[in-house]
Short mmCIF file of N, CA, C and O in Angstrom, two decimals:
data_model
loop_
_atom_site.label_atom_id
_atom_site.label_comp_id
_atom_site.label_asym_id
_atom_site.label_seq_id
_atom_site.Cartn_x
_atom_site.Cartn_y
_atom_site.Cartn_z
N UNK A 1 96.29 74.14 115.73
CA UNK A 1 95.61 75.29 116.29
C UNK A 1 95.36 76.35 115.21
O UNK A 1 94.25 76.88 115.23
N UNK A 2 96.19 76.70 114.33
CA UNK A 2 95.97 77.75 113.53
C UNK A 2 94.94 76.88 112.41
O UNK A 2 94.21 77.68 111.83
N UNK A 3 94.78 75.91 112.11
CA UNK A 3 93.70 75.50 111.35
C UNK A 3 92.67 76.14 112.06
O UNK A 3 91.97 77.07 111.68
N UNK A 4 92.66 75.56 113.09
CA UNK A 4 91.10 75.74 113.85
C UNK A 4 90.74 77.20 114.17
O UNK A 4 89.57 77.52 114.38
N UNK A 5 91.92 78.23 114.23
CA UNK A 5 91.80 79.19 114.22
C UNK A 5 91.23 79.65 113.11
O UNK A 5 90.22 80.33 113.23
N UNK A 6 91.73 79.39 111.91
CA UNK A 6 91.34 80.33 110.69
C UNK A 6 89.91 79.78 110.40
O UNK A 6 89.33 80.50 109.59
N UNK A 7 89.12 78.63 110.85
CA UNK A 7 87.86 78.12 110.83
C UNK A 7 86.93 79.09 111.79
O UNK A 7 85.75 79.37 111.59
N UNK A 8 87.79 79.54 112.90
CA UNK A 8 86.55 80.02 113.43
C UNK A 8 86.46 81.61 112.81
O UNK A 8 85.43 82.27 112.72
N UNK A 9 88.02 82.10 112.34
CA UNK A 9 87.56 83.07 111.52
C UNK A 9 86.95 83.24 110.01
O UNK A 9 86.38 84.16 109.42
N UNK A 10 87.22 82.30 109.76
CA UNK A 10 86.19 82.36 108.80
C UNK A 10 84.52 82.15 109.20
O UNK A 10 83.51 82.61 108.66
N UNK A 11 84.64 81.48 110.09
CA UNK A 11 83.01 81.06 110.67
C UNK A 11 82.31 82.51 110.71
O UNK A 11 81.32 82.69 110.01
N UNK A 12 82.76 83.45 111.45
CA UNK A 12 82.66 84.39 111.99
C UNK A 12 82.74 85.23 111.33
O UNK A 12 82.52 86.22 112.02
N UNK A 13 83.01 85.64 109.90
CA UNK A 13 83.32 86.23 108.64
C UNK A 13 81.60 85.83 108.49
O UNK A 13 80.82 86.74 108.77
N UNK A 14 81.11 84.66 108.10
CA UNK A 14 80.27 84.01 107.46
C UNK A 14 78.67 84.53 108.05
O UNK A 14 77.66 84.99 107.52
N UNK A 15 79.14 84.12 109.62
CA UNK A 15 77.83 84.66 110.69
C UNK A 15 77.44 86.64 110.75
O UNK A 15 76.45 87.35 110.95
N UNK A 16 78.86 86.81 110.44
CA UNK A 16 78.49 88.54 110.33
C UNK A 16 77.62 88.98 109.41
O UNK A 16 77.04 90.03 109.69
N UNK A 17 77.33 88.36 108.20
CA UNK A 17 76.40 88.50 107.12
C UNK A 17 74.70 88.11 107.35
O UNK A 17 73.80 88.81 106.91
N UNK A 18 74.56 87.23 107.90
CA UNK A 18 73.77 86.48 108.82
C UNK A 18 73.15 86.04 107.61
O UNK A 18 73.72 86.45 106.60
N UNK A 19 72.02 85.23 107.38
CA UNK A 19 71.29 84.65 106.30
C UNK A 19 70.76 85.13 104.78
O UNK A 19 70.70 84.71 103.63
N UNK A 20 70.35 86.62 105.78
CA UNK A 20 69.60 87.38 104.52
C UNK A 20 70.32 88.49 104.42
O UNK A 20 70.20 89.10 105.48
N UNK A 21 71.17 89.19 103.51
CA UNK A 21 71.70 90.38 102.74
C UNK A 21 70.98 91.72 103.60
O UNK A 21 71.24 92.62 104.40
N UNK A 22 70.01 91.18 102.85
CA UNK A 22 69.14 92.68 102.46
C UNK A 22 68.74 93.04 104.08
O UNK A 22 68.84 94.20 104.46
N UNK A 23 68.27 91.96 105.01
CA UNK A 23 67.92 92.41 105.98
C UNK A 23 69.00 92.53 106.78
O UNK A 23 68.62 93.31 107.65
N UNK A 24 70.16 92.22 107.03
CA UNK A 24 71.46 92.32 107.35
C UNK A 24 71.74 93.68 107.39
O UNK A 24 72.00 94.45 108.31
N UNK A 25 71.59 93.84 105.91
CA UNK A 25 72.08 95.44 106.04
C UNK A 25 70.72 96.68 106.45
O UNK A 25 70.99 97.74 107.02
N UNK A 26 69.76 96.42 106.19
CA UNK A 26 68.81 97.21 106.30
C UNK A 26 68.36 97.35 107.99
O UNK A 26 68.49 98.44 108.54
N UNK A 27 67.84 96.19 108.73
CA UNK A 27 67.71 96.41 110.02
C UNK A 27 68.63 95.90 111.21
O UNK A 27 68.69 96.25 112.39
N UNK A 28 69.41 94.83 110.37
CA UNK A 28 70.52 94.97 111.79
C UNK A 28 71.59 96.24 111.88
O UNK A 28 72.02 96.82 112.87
N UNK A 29 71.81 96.43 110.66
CA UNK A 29 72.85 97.73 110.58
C UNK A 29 72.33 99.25 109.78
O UNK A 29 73.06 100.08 109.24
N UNK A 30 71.11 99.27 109.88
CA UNK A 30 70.49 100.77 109.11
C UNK A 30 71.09 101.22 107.97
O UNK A 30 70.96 102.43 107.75
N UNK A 31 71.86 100.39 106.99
CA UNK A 31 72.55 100.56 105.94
C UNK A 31 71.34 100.10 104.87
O UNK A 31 70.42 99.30 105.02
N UNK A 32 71.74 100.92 103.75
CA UNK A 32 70.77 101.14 102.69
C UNK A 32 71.42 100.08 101.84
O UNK A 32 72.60 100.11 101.49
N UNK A 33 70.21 98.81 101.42
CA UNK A 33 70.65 98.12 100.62
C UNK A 33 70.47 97.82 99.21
O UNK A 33 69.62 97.05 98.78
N UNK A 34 71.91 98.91 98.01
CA UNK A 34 71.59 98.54 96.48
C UNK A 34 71.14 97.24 96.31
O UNK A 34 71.85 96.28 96.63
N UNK A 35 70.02 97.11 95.84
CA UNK A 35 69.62 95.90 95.16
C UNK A 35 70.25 95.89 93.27
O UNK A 35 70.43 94.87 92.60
N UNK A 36 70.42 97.18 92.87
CA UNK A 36 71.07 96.86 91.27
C UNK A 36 72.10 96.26 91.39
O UNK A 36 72.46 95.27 90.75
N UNK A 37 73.02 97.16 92.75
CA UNK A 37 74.52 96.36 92.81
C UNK A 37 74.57 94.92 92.72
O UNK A 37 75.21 94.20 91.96
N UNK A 38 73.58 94.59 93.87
CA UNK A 38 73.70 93.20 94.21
C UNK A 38 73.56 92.33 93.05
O UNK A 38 74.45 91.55 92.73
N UNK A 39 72.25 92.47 92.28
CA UNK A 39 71.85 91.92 91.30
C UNK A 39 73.19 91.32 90.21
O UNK A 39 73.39 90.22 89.69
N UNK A 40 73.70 92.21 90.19
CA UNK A 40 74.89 92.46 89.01
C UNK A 40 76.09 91.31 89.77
O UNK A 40 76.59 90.28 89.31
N UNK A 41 76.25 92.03 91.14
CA UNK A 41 77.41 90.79 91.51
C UNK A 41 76.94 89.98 92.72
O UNK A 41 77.63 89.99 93.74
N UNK A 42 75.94 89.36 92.68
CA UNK A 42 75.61 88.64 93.35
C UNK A 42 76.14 87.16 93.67
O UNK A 42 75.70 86.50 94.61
N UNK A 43 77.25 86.65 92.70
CA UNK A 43 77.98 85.43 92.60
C UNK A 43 79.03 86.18 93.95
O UNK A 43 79.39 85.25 94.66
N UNK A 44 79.55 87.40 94.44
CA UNK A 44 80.36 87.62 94.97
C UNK A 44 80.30 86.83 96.28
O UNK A 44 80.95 85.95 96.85
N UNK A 45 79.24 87.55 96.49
CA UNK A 45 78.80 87.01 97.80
C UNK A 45 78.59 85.86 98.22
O UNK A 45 78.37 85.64 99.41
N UNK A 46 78.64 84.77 97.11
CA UNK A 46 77.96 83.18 97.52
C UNK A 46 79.22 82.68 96.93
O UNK A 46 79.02 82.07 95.88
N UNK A 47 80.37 82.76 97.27
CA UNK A 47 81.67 82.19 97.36
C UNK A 47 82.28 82.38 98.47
O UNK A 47 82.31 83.45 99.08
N UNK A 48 83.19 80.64 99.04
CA UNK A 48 83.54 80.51 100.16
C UNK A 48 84.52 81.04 100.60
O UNK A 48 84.78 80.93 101.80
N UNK A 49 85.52 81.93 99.52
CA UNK A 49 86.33 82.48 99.89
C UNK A 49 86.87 83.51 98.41
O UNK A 49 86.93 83.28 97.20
N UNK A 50 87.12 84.45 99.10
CA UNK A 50 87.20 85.37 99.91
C UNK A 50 85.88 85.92 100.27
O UNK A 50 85.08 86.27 99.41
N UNK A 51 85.65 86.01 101.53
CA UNK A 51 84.12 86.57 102.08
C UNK A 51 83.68 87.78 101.50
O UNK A 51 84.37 88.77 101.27
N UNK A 52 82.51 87.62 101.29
CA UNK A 52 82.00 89.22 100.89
C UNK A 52 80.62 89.21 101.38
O UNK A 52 79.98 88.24 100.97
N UNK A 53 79.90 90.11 102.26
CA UNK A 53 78.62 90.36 101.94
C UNK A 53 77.97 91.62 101.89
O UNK A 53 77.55 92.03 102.97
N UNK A 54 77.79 92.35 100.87
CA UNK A 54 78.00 93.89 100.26
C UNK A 54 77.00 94.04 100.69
O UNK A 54 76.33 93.01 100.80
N UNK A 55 76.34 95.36 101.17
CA UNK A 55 74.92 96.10 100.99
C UNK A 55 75.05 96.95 99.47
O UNK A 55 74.16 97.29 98.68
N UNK A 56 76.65 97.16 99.42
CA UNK A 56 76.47 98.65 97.98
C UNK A 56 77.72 98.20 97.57
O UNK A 56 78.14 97.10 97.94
N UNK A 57 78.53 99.20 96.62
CA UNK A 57 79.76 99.04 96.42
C UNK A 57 80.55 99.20 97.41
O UNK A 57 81.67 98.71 97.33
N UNK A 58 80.19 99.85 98.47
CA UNK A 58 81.24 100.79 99.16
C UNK A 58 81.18 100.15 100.79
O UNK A 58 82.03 100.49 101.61
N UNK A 59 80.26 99.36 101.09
CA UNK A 59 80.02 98.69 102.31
C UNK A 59 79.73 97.12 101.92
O UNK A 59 78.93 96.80 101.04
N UNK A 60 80.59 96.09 102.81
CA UNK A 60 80.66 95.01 103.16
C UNK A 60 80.31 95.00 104.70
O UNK A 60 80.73 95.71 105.61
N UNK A 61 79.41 93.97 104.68
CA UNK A 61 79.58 93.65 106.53
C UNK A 61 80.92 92.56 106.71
O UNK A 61 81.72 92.77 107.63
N UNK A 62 80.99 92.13 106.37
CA UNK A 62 82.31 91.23 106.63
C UNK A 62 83.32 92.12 107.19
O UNK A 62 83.48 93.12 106.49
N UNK A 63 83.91 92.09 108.03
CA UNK A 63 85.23 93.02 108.17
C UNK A 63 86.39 92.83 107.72
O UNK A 63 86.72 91.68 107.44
N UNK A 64 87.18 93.75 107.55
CA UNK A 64 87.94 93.65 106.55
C UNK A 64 89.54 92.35 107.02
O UNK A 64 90.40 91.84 106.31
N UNK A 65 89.28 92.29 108.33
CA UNK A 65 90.32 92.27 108.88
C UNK A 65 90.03 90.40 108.78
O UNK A 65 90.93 89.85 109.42
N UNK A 66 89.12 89.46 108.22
CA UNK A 66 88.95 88.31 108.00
C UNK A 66 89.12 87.70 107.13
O UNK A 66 89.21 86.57 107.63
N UNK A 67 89.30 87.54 105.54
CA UNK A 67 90.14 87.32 104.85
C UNK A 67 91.57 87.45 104.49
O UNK A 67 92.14 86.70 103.69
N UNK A 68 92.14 88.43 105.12
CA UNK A 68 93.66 88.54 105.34
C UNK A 68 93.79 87.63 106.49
O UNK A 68 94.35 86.63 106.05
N UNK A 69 93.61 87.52 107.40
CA UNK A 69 93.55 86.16 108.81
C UNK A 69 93.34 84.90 108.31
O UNK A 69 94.23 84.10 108.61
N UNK A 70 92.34 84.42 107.55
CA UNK A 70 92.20 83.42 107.16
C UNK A 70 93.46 82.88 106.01
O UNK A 70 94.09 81.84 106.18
N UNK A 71 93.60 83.52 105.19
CA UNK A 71 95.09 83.13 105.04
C UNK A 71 96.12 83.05 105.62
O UNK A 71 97.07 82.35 105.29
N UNK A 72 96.05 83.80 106.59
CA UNK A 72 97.90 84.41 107.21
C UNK A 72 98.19 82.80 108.24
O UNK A 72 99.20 82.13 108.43
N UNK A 73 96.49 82.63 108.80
CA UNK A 73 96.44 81.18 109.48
C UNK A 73 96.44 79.98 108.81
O UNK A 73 96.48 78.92 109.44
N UNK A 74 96.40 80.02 107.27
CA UNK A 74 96.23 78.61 106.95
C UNK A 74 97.53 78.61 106.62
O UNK A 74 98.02 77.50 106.84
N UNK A 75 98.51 79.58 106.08
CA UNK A 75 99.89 79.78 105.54
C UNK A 75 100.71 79.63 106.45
O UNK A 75 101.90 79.43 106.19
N UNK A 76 100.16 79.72 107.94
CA UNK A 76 101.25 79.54 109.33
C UNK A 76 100.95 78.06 109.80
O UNK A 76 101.84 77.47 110.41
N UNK A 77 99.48 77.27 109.49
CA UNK A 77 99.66 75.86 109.30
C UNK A 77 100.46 75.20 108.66
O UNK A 77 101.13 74.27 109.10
N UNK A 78 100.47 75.79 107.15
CA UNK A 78 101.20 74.60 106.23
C UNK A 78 102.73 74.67 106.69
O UNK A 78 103.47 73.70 106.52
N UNK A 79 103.21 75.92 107.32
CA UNK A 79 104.66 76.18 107.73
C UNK A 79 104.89 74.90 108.82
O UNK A 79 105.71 73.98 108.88
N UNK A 80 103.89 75.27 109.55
CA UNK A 80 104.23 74.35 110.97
C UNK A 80 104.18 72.84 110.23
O UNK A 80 104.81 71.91 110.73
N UNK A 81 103.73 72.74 109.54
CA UNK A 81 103.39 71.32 108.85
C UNK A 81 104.93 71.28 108.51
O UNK A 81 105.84 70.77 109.17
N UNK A 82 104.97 71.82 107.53
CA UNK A 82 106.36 71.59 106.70
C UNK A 82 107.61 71.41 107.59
O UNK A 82 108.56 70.71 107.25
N UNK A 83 107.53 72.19 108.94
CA UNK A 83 108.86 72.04 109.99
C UNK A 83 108.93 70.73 110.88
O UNK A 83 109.88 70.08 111.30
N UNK A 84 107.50 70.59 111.02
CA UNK A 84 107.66 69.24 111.59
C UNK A 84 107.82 68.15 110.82
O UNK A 84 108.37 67.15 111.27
N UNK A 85 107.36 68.20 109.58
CA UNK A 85 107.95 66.94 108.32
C UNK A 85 109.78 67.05 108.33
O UNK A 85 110.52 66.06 108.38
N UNK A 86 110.22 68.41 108.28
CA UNK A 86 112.15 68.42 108.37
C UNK A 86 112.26 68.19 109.62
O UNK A 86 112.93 67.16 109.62
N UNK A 87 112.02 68.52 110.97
CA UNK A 87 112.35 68.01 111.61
C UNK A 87 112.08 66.51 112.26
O UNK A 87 112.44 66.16 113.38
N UNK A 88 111.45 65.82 111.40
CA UNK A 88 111.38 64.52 111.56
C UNK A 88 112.43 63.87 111.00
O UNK A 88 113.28 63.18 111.56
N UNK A 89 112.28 64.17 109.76
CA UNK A 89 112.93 63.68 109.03
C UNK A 89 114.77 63.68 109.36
O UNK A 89 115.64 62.81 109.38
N UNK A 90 114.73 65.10 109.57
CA UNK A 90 116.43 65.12 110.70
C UNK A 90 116.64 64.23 111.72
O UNK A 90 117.73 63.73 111.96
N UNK A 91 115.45 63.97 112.43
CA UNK A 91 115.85 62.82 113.84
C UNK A 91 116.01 61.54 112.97
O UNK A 91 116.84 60.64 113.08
N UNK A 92 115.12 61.68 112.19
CA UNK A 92 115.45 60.04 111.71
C UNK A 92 116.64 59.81 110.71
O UNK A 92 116.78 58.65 110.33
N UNK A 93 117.59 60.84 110.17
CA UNK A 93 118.00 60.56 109.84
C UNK A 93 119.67 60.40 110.82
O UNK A 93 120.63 59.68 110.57
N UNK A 94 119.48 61.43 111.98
CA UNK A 94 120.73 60.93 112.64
C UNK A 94 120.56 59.95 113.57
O UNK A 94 121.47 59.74 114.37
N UNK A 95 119.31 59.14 113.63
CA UNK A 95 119.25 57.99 114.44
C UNK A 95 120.00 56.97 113.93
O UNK A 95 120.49 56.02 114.54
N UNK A 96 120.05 57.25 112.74
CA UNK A 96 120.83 56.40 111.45
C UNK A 96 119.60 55.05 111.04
O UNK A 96 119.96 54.14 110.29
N UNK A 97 117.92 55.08 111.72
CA UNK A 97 117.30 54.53 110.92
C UNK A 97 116.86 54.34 109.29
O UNK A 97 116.92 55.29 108.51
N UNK A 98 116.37 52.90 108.85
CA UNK A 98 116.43 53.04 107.58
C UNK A 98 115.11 54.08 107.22
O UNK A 98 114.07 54.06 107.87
N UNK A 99 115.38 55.04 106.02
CA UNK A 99 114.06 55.68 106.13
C UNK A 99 112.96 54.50 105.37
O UNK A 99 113.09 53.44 104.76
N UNK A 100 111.97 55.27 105.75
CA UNK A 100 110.44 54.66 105.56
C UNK A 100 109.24 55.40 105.59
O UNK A 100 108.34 55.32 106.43
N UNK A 101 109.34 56.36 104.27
CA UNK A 101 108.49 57.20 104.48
C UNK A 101 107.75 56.58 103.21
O UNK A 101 106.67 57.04 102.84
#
């Protein structure tokens, strides 16, 4: 579940930007969009992680609150992963089976 969780937040990180930048920020959100900024860091934005999609320095549409989630969920997967590998591994070992991993 927390996989699929941090997929749809990231999905949803991704869709907030919507296709085009410039019109993103200009008519869905009346935000004025630096084009020098962009120009300059425009690699920011076209990486899968950590999300970014800037109008200026000072405004992202992404919210802020989706890259901290998307980790906190993939880091509470690998946990759950890791507890159910020891607790396997505990049953099988007081079953007194031979292991076979």
């Amino acid at each position: 579940m927390a996989v699929l969780n941090a997929a749809t937040v990231w999905f949803l990180g991704v869709s907030r930007s919507g296709l085009d930048i410039r019109q993103s920020c200009e008519q869905g959100n009346g935000l004025r969009f630096d084009e020098a900024w962009n120009e300059a860091h425009y690699s920011e934005s076209q990486s899968f992680f950590p999300l970014h999609a800037k109008c200026s320095a000072t405004v992202d549409l992404v919210p802020a609150w989706v890259n901290p989630a998307v980790v906190t969920l993939v880091l509470l997967a690998g946990a759950c992963l890791c507890v159910a590998f020891c607790l396997e591994a505990r049953d099988h070992r007081a079953s007194g089976a031979p292991a076979s991993l």
